[in-house]
mmCIF file of N, CA and C in Angstrom:
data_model
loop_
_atom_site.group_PDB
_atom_site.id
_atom_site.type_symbol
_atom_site.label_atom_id
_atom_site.label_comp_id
_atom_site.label_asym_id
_atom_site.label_seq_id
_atom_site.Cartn_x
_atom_site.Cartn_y
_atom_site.Cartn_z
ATOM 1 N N UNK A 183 32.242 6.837 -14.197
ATOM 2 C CA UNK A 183 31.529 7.361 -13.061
ATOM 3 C C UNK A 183 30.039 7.265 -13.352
ATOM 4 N N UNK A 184 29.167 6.770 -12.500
ATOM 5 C CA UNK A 184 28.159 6.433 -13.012
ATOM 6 C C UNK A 184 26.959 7.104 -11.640
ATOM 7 N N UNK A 185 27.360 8.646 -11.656
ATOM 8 C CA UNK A 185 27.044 9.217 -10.794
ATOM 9 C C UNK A 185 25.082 9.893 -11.479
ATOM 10 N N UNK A 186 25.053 9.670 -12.835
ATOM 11 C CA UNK A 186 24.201 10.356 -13.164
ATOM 12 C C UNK A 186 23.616 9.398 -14.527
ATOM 13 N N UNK A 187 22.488 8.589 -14.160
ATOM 14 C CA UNK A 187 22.536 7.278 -15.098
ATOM 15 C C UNK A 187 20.913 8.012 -15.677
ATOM 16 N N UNK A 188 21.237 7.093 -16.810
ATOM 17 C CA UNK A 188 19.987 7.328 -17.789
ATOM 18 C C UNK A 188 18.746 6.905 -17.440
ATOM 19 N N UNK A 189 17.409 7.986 -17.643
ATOM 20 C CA UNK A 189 16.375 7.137 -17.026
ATOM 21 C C UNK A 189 15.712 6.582 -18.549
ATOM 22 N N UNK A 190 14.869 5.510 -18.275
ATOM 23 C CA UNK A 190 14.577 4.540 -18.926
ATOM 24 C C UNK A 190 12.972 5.312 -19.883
ATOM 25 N N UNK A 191 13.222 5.338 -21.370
ATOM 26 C CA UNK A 191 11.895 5.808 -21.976
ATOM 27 C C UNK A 191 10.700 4.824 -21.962
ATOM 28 N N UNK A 192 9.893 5.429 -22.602
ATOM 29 C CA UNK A 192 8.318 4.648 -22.553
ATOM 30 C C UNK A 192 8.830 2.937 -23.492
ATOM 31 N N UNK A 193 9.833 3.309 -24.707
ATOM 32 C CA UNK A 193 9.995 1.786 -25.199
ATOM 33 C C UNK A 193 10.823 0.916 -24.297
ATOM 34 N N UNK A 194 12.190 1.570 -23.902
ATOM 35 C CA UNK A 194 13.309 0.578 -23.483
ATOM 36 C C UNK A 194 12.262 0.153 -22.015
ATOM 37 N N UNK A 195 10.989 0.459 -21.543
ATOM 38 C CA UNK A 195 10.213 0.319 -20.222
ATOM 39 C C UNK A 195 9.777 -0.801 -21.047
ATOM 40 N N UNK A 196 9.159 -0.628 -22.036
ATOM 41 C CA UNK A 196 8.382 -1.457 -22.470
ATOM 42 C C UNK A 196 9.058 -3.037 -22.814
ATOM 43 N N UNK A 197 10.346 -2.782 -23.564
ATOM 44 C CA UNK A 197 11.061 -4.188 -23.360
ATOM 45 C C UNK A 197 11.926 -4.415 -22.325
ATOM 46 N N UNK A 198 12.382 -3.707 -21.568
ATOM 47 C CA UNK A 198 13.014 -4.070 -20.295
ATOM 48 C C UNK A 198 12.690 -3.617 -18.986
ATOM 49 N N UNK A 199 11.765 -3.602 -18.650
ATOM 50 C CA UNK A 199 11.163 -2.820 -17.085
ATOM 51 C C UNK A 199 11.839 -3.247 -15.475
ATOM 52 N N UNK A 200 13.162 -4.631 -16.003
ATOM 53 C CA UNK A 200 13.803 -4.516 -14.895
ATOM 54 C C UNK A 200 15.071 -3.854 -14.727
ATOM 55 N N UNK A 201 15.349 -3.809 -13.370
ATOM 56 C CA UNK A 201 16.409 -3.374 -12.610
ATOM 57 C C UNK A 201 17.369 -3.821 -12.023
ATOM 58 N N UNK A 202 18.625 -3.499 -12.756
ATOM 59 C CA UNK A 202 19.379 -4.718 -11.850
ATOM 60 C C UNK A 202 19.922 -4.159 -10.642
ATOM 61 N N UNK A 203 20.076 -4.778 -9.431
ATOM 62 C CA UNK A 203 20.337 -4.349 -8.115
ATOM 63 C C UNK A 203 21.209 -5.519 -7.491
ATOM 64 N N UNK A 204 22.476 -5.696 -7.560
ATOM 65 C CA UNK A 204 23.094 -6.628 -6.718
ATOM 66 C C UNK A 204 22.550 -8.275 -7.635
ATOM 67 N N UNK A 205 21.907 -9.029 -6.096
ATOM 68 C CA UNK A 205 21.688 -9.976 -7.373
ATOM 69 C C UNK A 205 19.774 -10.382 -7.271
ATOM 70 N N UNK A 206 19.172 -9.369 -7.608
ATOM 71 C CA UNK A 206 18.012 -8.707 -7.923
ATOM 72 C C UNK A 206 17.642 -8.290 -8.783
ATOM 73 N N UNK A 207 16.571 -8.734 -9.566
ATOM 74 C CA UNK A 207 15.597 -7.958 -10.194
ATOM 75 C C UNK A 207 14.768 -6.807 -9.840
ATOM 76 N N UNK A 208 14.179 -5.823 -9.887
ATOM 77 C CA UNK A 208 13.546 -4.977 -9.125
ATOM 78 C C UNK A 208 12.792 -4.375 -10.543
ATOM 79 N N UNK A 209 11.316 -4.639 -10.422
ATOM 80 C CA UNK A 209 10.425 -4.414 -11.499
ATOM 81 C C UNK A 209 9.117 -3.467 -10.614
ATOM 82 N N UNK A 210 9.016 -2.331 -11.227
ATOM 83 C CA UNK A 210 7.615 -1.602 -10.660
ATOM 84 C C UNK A 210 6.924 -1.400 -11.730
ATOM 85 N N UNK A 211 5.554 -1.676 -10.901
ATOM 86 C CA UNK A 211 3.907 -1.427 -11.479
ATOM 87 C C UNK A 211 3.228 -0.973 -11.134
ATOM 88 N N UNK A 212 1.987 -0.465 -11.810
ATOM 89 C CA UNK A 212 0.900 0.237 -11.588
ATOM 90 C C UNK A 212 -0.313 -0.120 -11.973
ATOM 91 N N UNK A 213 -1.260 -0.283 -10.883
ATOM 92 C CA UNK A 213 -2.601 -0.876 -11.673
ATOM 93 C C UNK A 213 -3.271 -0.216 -12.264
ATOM 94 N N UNK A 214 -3.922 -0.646 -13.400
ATOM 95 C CA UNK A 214 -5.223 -0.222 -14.609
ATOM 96 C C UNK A 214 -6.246 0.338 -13.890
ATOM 97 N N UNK A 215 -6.413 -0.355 -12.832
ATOM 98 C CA UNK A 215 -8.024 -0.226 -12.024
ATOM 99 C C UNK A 215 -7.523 1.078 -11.296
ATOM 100 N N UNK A 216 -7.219 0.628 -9.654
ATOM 101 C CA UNK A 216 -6.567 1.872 -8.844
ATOM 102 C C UNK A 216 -5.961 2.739 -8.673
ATOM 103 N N UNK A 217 -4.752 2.381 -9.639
ATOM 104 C CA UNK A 217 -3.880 3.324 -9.614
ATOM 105 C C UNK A 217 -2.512 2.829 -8.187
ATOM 106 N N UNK A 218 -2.676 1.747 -7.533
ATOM 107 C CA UNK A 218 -1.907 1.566 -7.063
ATOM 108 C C UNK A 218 -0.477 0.779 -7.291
ATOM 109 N N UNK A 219 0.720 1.116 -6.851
ATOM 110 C CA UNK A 219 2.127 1.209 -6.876
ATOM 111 C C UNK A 219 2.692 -0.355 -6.166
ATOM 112 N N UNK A 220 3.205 -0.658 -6.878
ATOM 113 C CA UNK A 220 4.138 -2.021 -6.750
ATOM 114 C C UNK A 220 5.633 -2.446 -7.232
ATOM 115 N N UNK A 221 6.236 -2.511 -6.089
ATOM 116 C CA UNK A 221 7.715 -2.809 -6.525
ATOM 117 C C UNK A 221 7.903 -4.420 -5.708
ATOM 118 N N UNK A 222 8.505 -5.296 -6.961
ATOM 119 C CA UNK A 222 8.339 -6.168 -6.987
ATOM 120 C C UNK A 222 10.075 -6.751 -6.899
ATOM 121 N N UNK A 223 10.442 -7.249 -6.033
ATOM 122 C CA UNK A 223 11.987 -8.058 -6.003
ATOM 123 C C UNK A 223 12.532 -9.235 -6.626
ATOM 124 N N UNK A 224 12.673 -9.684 -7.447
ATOM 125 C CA UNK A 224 12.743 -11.350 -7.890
ATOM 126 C C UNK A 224 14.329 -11.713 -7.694
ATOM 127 N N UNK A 225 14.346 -12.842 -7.072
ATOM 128 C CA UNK A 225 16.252 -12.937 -6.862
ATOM 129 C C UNK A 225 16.334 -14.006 -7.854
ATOM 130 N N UNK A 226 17.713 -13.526 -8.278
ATOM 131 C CA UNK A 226 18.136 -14.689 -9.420
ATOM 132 C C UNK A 226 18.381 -15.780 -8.595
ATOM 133 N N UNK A 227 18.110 -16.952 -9.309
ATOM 134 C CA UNK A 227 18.592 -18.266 -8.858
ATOM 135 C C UNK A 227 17.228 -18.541 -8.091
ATOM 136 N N UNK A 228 16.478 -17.792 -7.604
ATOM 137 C CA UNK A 228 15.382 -18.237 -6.394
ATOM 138 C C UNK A 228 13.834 -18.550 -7.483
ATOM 139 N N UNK A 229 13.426 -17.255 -7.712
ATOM 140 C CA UNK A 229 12.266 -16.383 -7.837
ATOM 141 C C UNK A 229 11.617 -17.398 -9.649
ATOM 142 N N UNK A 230 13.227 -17.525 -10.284
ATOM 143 C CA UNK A 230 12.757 -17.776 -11.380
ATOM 144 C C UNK A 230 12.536 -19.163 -11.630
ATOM 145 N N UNK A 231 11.736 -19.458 -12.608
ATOM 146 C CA UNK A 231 11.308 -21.064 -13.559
ATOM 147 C C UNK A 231 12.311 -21.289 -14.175
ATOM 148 N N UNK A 232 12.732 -22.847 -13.864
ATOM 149 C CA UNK A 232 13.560 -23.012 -15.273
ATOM 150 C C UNK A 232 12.621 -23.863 -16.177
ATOM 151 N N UNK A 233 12.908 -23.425 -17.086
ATOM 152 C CA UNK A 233 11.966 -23.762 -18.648
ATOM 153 C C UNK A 233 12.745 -24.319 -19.789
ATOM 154 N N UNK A 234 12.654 -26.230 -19.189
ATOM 155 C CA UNK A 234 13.595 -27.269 -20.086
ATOM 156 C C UNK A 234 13.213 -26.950 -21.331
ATOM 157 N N UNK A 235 11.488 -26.954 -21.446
ATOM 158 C CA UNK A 235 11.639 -26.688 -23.358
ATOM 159 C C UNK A 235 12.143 -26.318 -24.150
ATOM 160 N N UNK A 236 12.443 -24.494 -23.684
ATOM 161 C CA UNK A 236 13.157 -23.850 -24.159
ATOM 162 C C UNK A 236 14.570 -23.573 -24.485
ATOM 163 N N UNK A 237 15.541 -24.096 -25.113
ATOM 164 C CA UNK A 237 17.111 -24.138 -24.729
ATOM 165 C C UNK A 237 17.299 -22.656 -24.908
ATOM 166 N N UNK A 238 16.322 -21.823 -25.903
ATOM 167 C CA UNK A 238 16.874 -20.243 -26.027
ATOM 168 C C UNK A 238 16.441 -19.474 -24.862
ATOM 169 N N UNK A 239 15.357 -19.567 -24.139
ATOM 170 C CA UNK A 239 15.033 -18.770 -22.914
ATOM 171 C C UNK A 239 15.102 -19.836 -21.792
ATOM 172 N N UNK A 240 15.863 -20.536 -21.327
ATOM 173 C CA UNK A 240 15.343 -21.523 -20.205
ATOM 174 C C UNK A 240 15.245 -20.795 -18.675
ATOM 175 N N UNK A 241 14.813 -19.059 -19.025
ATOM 176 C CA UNK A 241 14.514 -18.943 -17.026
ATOM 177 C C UNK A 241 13.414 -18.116 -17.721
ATOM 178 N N UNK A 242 11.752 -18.227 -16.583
ATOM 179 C CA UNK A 242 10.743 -17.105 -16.869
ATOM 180 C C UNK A 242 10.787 -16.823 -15.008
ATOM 181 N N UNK A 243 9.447 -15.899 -15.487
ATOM 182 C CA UNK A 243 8.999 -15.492 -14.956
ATOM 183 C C UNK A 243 7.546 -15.386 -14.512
ATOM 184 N N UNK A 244 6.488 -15.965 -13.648
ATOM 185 C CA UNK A 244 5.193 -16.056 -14.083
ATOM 186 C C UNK A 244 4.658 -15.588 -12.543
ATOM 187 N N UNK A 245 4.532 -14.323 -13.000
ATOM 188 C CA UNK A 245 3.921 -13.731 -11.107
ATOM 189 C C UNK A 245 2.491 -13.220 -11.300
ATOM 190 N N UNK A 246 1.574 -13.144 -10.102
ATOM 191 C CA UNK A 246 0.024 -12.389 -10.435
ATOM 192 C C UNK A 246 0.463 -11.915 -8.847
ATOM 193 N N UNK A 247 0.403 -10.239 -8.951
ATOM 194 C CA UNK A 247 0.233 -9.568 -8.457
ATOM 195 C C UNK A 247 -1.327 -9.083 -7.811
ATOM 196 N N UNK A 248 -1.622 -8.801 -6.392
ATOM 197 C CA UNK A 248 -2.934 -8.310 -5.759
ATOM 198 C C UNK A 248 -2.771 -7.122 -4.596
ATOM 199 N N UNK A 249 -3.070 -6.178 -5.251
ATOM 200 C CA UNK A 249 -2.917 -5.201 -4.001
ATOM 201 C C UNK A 249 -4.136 -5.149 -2.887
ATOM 202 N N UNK A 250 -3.747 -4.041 -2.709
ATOM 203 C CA UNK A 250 -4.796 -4.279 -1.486
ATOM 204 C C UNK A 250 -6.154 -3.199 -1.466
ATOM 205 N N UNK A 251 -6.015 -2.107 -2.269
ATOM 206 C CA UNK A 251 -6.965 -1.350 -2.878
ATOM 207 C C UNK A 251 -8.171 -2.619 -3.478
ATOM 208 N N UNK A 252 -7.879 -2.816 -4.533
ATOM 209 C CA UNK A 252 -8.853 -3.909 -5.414
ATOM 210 C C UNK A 252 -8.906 -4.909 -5.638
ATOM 211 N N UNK A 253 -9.621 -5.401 -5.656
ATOM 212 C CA UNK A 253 -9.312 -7.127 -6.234
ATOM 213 C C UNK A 253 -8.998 -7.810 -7.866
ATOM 214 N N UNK A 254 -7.905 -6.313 -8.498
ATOM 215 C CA UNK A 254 -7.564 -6.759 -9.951
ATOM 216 C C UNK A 254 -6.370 -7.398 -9.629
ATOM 217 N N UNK A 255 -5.998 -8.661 -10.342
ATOM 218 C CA UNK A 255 -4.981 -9.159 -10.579
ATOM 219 C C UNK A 255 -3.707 -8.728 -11.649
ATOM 220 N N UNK A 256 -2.874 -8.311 -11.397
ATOM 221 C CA UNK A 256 -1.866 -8.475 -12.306
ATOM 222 C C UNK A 256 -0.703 -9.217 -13.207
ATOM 223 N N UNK A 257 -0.656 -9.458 -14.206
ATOM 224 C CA UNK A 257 -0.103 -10.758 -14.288
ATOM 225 C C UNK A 257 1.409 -10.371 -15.391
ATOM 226 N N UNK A 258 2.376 -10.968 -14.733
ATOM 227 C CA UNK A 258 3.687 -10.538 -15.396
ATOM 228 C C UNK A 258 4.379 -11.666 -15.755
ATOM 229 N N UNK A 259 4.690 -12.171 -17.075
ATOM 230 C CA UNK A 259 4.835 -12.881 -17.603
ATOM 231 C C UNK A 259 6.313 -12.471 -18.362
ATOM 232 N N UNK A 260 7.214 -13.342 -18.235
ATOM 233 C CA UNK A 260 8.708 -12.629 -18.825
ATOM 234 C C UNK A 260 9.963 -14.045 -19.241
ATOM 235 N N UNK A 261 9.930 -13.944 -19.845
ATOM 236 C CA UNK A 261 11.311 -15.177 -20.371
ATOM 237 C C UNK A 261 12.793 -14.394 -20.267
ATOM 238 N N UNK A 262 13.859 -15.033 -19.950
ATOM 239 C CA UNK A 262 15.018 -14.571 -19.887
ATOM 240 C C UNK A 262 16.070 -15.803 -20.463
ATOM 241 N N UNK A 263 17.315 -15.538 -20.934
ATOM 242 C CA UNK A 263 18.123 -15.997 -21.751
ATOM 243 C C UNK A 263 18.836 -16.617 -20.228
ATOM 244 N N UNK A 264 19.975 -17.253 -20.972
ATOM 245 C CA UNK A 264 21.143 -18.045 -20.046
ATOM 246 C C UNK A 264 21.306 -17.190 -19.157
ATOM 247 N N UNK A 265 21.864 -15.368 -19.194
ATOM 248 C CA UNK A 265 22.623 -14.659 -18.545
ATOM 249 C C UNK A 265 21.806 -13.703 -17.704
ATOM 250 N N UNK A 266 20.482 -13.877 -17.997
ATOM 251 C CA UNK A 266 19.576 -13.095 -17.418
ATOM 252 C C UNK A 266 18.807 -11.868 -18.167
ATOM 253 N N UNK A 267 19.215 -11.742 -19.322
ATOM 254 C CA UNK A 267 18.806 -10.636 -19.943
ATOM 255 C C UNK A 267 17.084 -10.783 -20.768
ATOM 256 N N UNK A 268 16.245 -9.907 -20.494
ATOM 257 C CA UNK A 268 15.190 -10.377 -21.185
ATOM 258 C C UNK A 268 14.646 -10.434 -22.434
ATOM 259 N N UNK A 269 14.091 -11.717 -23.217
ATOM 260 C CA UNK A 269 13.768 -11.984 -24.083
ATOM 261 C C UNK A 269 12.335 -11.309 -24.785
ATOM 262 N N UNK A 270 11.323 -11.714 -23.668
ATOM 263 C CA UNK A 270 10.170 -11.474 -23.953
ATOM 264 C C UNK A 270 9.873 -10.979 -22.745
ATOM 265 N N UNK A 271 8.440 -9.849 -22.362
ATOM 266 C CA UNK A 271 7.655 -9.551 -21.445
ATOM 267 C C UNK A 271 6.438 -9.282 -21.777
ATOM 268 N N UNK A 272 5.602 -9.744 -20.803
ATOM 269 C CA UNK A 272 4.445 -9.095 -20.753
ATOM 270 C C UNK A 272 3.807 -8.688 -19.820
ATOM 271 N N UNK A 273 2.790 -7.646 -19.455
ATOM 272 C CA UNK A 273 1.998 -7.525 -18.526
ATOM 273 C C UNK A 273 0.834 -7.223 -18.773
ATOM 274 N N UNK A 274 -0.246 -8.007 -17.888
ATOM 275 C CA UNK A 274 -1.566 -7.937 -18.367
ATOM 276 C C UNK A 274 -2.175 -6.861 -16.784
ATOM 277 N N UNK A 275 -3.261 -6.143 -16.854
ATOM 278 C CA UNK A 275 -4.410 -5.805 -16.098
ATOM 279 C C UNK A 275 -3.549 -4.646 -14.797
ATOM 280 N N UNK A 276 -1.945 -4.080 -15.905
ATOM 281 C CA UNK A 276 -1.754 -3.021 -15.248
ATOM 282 C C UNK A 276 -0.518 -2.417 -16.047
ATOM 283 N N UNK A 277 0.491 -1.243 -15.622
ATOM 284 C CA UNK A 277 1.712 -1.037 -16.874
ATOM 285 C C UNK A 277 2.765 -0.651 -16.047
ATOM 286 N N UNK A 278 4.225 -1.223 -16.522
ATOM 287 C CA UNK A 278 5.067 -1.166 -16.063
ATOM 288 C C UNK A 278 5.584 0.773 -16.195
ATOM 289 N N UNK A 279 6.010 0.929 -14.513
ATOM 290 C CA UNK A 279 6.564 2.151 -14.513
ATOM 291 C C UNK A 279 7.808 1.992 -14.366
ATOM 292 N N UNK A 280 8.379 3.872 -14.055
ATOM 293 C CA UNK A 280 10.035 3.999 -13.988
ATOM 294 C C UNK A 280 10.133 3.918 -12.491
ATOM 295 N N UNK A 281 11.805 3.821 -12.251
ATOM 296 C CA UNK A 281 12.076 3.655 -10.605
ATOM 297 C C UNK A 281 11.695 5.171 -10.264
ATOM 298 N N UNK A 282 12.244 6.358 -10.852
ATOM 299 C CA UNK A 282 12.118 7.705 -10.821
ATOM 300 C C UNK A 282 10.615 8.027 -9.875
ATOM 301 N N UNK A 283 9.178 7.103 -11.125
ATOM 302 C CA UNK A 283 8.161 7.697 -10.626
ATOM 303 C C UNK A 283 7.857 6.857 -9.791
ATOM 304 N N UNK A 284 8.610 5.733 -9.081
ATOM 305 C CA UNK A 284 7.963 5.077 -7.765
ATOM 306 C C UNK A 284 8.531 5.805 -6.741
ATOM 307 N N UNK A 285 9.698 6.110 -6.965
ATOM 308 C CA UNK A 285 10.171 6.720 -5.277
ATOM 309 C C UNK A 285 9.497 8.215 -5.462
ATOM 310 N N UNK A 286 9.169 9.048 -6.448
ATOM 311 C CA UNK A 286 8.306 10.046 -6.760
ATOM 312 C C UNK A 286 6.898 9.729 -5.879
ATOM 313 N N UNK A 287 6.068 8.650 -6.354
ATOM 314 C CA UNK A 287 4.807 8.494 -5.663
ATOM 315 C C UNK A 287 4.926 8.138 -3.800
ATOM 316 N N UNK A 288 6.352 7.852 -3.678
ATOM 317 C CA UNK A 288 6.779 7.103 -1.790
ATOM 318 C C UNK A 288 6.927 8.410 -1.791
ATOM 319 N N UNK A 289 7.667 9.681 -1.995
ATOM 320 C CA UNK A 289 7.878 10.668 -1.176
ATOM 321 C C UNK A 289 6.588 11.971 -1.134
ATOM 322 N N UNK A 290 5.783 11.586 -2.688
ATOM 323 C CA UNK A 290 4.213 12.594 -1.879
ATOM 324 C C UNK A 290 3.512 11.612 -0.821
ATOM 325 N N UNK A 291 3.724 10.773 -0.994
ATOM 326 C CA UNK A 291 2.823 10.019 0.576
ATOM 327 C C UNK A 291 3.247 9.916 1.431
ATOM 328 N N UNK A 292 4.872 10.078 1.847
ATOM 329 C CA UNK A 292 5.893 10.466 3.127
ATOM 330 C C UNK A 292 4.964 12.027 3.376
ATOM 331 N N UNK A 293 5.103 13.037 2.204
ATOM 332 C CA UNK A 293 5.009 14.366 2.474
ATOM 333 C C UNK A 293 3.514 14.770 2.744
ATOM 334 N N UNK A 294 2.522 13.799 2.333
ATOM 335 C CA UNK A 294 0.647 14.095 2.924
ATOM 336 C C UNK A 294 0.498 13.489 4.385
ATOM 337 N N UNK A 295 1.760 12.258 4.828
ATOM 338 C CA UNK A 295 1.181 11.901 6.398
ATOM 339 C C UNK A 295 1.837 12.939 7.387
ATOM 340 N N UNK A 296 2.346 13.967 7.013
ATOM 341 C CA UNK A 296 3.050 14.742 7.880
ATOM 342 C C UNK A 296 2.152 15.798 8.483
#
């Protein structure tokens, strides 16, 4: 029963910041500069690179994120194995959050336009 699932600490965020959802990735961020919130969708089979060099990681990931507050770029950089699981990540010019504190930050801004 998987009525009550584990939330994710500051390390397992740090090497795995995605989410699996059906057949979705679902990765949220936060910028360095603003402070603004990004949830990001990547579909398998679509979203990702395949990367012949590599026979040990052949799928990445290479996205630059721009909100609409600032003009900092974000840049998420991630390799994944045959099955999808991730190898390497990185993110530059912001830090990966939990799902917890994104739908946390959607429901005080549901609860200030009221």
């Amino acid at each position: 029963m998987w009525f009550f699932k584990k939330r994710k600490s500051d390390q397992e965020l740090q090497n795995n910041p995605f989410y699996k959802e059906g057949n979705l990735l679902v990765v949220y961020l936060k910028c360095d500069r603003c402070g603004e919130y990004f949830r990001s969708h990547l579909r398998i089979g679509y979203d990702f690179i395949n990367d012949y060099d590599n026979a040990a990681t052949p799928y990445k990931i290479d996205k630059v994120y721009v909100g609409s507050k600032c003009p900092n770029k974000i840049h998420l950089l991630a390799s994944f194995s045959a099955s999808y699981k991730v190898k390497s990540v990185s993110l530059e010019g912001g830090k990966f959050i939990t799902k917890e504190e994104y739908e946390r930050m959607i429901q005080e801004k549901k609860e200030e336009e009221k």
